[in-house]
XYZ file of C-alpha atoms in Angstrom:
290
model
C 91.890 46.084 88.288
C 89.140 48.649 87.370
C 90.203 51.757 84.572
C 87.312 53.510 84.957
C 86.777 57.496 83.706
C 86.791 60.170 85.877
C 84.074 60.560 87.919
C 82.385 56.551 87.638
C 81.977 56.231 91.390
C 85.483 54.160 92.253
C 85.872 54.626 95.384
C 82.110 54.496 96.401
C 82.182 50.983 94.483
C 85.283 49.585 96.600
C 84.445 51.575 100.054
C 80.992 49.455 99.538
C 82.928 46.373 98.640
C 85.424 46.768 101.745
C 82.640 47.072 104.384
C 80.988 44.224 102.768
C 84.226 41.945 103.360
C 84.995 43.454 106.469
C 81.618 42.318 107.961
C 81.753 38.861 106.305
C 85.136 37.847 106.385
C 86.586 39.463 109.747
C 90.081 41.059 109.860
C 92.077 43.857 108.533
C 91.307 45.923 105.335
C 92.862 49.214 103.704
C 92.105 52.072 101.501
C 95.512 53.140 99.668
C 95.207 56.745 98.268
C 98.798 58.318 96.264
C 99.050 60.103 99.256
C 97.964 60.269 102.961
C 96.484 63.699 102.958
C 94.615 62.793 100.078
C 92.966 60.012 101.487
C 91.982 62.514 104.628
C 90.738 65.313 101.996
C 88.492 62.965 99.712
C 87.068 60.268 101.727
C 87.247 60.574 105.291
C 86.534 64.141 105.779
C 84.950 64.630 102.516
C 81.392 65.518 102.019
C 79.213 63.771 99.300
C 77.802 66.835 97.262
C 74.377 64.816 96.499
C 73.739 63.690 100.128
C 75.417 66.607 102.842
C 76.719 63.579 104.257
C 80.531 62.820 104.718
C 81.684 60.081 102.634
C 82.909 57.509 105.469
C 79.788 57.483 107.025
C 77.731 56.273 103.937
C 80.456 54.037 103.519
C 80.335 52.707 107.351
C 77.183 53.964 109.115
C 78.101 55.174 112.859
C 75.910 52.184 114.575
C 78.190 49.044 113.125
C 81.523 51.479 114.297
C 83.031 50.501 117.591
C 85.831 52.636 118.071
C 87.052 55.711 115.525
C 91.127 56.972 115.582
C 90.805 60.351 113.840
C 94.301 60.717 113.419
C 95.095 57.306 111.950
C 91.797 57.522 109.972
C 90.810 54.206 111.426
C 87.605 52.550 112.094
C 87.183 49.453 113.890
C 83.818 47.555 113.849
C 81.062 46.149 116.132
C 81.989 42.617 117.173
C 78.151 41.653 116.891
C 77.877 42.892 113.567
C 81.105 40.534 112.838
C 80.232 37.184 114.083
C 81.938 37.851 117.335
C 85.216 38.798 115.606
C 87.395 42.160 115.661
C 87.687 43.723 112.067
C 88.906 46.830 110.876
C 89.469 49.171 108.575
C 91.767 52.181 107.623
C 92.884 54.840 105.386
C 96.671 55.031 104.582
C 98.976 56.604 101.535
C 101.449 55.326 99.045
C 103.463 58.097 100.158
C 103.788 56.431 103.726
C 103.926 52.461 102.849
C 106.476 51.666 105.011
C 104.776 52.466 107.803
C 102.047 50.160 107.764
C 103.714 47.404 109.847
C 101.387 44.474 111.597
C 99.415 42.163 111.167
C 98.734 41.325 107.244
C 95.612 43.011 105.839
C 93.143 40.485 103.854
C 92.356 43.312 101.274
C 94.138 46.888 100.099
C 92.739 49.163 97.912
C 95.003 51.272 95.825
C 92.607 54.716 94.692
C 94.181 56.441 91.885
C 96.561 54.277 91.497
C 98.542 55.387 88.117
C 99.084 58.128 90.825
C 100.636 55.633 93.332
C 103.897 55.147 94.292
C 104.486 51.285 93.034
C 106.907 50.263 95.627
C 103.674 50.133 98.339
C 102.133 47.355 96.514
C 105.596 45.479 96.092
C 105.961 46.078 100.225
C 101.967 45.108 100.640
C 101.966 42.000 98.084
C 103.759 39.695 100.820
C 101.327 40.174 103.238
C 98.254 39.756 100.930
C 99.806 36.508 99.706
C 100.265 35.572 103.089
C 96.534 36.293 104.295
C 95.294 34.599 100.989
C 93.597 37.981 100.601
C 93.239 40.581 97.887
C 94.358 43.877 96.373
C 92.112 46.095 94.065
C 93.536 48.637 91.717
C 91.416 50.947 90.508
C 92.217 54.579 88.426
C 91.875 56.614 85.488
C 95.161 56.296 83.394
C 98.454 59.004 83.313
C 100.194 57.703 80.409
C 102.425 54.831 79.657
C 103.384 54.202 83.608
C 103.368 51.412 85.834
C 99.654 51.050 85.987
C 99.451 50.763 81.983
C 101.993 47.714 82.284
C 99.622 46.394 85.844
C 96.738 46.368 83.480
C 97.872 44.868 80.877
C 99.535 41.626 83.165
C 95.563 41.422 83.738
C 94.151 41.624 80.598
C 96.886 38.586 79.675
C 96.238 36.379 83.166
C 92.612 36.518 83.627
C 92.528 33.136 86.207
C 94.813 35.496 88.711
C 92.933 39.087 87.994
C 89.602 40.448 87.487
C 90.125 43.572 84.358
C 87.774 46.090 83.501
C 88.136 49.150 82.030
C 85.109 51.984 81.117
C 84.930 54.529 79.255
C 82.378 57.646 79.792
C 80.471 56.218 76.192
C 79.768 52.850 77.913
C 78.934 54.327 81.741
C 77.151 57.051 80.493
C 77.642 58.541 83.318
C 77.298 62.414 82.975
C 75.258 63.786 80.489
C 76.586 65.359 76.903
C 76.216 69.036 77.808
C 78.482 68.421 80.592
C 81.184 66.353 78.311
C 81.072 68.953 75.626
C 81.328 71.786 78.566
C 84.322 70.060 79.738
C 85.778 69.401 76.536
C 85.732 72.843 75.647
C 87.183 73.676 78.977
C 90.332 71.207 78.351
C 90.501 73.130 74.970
C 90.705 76.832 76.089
C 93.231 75.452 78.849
C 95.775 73.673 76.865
C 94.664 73.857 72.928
C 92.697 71.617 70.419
C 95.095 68.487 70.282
C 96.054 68.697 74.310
C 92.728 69.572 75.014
C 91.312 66.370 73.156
C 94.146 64.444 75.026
C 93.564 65.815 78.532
C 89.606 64.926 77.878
C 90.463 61.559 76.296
C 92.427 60.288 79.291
C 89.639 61.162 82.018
C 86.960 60.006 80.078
C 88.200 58.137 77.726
C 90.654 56.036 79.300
C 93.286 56.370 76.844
C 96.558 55.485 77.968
C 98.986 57.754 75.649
C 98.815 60.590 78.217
C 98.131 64.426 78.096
C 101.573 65.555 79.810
C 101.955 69.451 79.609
C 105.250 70.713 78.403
C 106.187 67.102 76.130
C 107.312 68.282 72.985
C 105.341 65.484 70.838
C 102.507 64.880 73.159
C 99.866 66.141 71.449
C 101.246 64.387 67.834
C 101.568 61.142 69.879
C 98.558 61.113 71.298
C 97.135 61.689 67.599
C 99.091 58.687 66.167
C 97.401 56.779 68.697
C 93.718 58.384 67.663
C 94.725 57.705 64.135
C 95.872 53.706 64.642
C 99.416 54.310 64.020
C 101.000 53.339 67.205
C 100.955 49.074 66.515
C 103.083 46.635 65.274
C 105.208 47.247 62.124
C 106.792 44.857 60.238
C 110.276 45.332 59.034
C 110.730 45.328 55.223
C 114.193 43.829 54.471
C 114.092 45.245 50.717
C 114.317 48.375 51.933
C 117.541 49.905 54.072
C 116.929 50.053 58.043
C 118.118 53.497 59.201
C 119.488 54.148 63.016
C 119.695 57.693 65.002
C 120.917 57.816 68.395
C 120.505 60.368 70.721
C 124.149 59.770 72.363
C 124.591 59.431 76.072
C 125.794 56.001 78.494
C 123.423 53.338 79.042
C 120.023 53.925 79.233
C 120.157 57.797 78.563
C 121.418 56.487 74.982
C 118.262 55.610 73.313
C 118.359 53.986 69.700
C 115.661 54.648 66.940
C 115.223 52.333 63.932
C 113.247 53.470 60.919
C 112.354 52.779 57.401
C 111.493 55.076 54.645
C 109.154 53.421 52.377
C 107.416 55.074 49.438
C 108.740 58.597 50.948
C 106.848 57.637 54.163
C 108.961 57.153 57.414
C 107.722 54.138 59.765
C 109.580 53.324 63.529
C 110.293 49.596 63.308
C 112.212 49.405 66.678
C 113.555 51.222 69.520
C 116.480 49.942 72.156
C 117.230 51.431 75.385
C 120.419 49.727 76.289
C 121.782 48.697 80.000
C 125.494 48.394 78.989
C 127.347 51.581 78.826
C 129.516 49.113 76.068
C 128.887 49.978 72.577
C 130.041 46.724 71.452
C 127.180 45.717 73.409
C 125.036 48.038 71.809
C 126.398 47.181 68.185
C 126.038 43.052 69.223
C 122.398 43.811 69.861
C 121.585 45.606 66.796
C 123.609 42.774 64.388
C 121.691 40.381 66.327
C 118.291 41.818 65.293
C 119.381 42.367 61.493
C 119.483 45.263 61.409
C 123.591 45.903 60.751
């Protein structure tokens, strides 16, 4: 898994990587965008602004292609530049995982993939365990989603997963006139504290999210900045306070706080599966905090 700002060069990293496998170790590979007509709009018909060239074709030069499917997006390579052996290669969307039926790929590629729809790599993961093969996630973060809790199974299992995550300070990727040009962009857009937030998420890789239209986004995303999102430790001296915003089951969340020296800290927070509040009530006694 690769976090990596806006801009780093994923995709030109992992399009490198894929024809590199595909040429070694024959057989299928795929490139996963959120969404098929993405995948059309940014690699395969998309131009490199540096080079004129389109982007598959610096990827996979025409004379080691055998046979191109436009409409599938699919490329299938030279059998002499293989060892003899048929491999091949294609473009397909989240949007659209259940269609990918066949033979098991030996690596997928999942672009943008805080962007993804999760259930393709729950469909795919079979079929890469069966090959023995491999999956590569790589994106820039979109708050507290399914890609925040991918990233941090591979931070915790490093024998299993590869990690990495980049920020625009260690790349230094893009010069600071540009950052501060599209700071000040994000700012006239959306205000100081969004503006910070949208910036901090592309380039920063922060994970607390710049979503337009949240209520608290822009404090939550300072609390982060600040170090007071972590870990806080309940003082039993003090009285443990409860608010409920009421509803069934999970739509009935369940705040716990402290007030300590006039300051408020969050100690907990319970989102229940019961619609029972005996259930509810059970949990909370069992904590300590009745």
């Amino acid at each position: 898994m690769a976090v990596w700002h806006r801009r780093a060069g994923k995709d030109e990293v992992t399009l490198d990587a894929e024809r590199t496998l595909a040429l070694k170790d024959p057989g299928t590979y795929w490139h996963c965008f959120p969404e098929q007509k993405q995948a059309r709009k940014a690699i395969w018909n998309g131009v490199d602004g540096k080079t004129g060239k389109r982007r598959i074709f610096q990827a996979f030069p025409e004379q080691i292609i055998s046979r191109m499917q436009d409409d599938d997006m699919f490329i299938e390579l030279k059998k002499e530049y293989c060892g003899g052996k048929t491999s091949t290669w294609q473009m397909i969307g989240s949007d659209r995982y259940d269609s990918t039926v066949g033979s098991g790929p030996k690596g997928i590629t999942y672009s943008e993939w805080a962007l993804s729809n999760p259930s393709a790599w729950a469909y795919h993961s079979p079929m890469i365990r069966e090959s023995g093969g491999y999956a590569a996630f790589i994106t820039t973060p979109r708050g507290n989603n399914h890609a925040k809790t991918m990233a941090d199974r591979a931070k915790r299992n490093s024998k299993a997963w590869f990690f990495e995550q980049l920020s625009i300070t260690e790349t230094r990727a893009l010069p600071e006139e540009v950052l501060k040009e599209a700071l000040e962009e994000y700012q006239d857009l959306y205000g100081l504290e969004l503006g910070q937030a949208f910036f901090d998420q592309e380039y920063h890789c922060s994970w607390s999210g710049a979503m337009v239209g949240a209520y608290w986004g822009a404090e939550m995303f300072r609390a982060e900045r600040q170090g007071r999102i972590r870990r806080q430790p309940v003082s039993w001296s003090h009285p443990i306070h409860c608010v409920m915003d009421l509803g069934k089951a999970v739509n009935n969340p369940l705040w716990f706080f402290q007030v300590i020296n006039g300051i408020p800290y969050v100690i907990d927070f319970f989102r229940p599966d019961s619609e029972d509040l005996d259930d509810w009530l059970l949990w909370i006694e069992d904590h300590g905090y009745n």
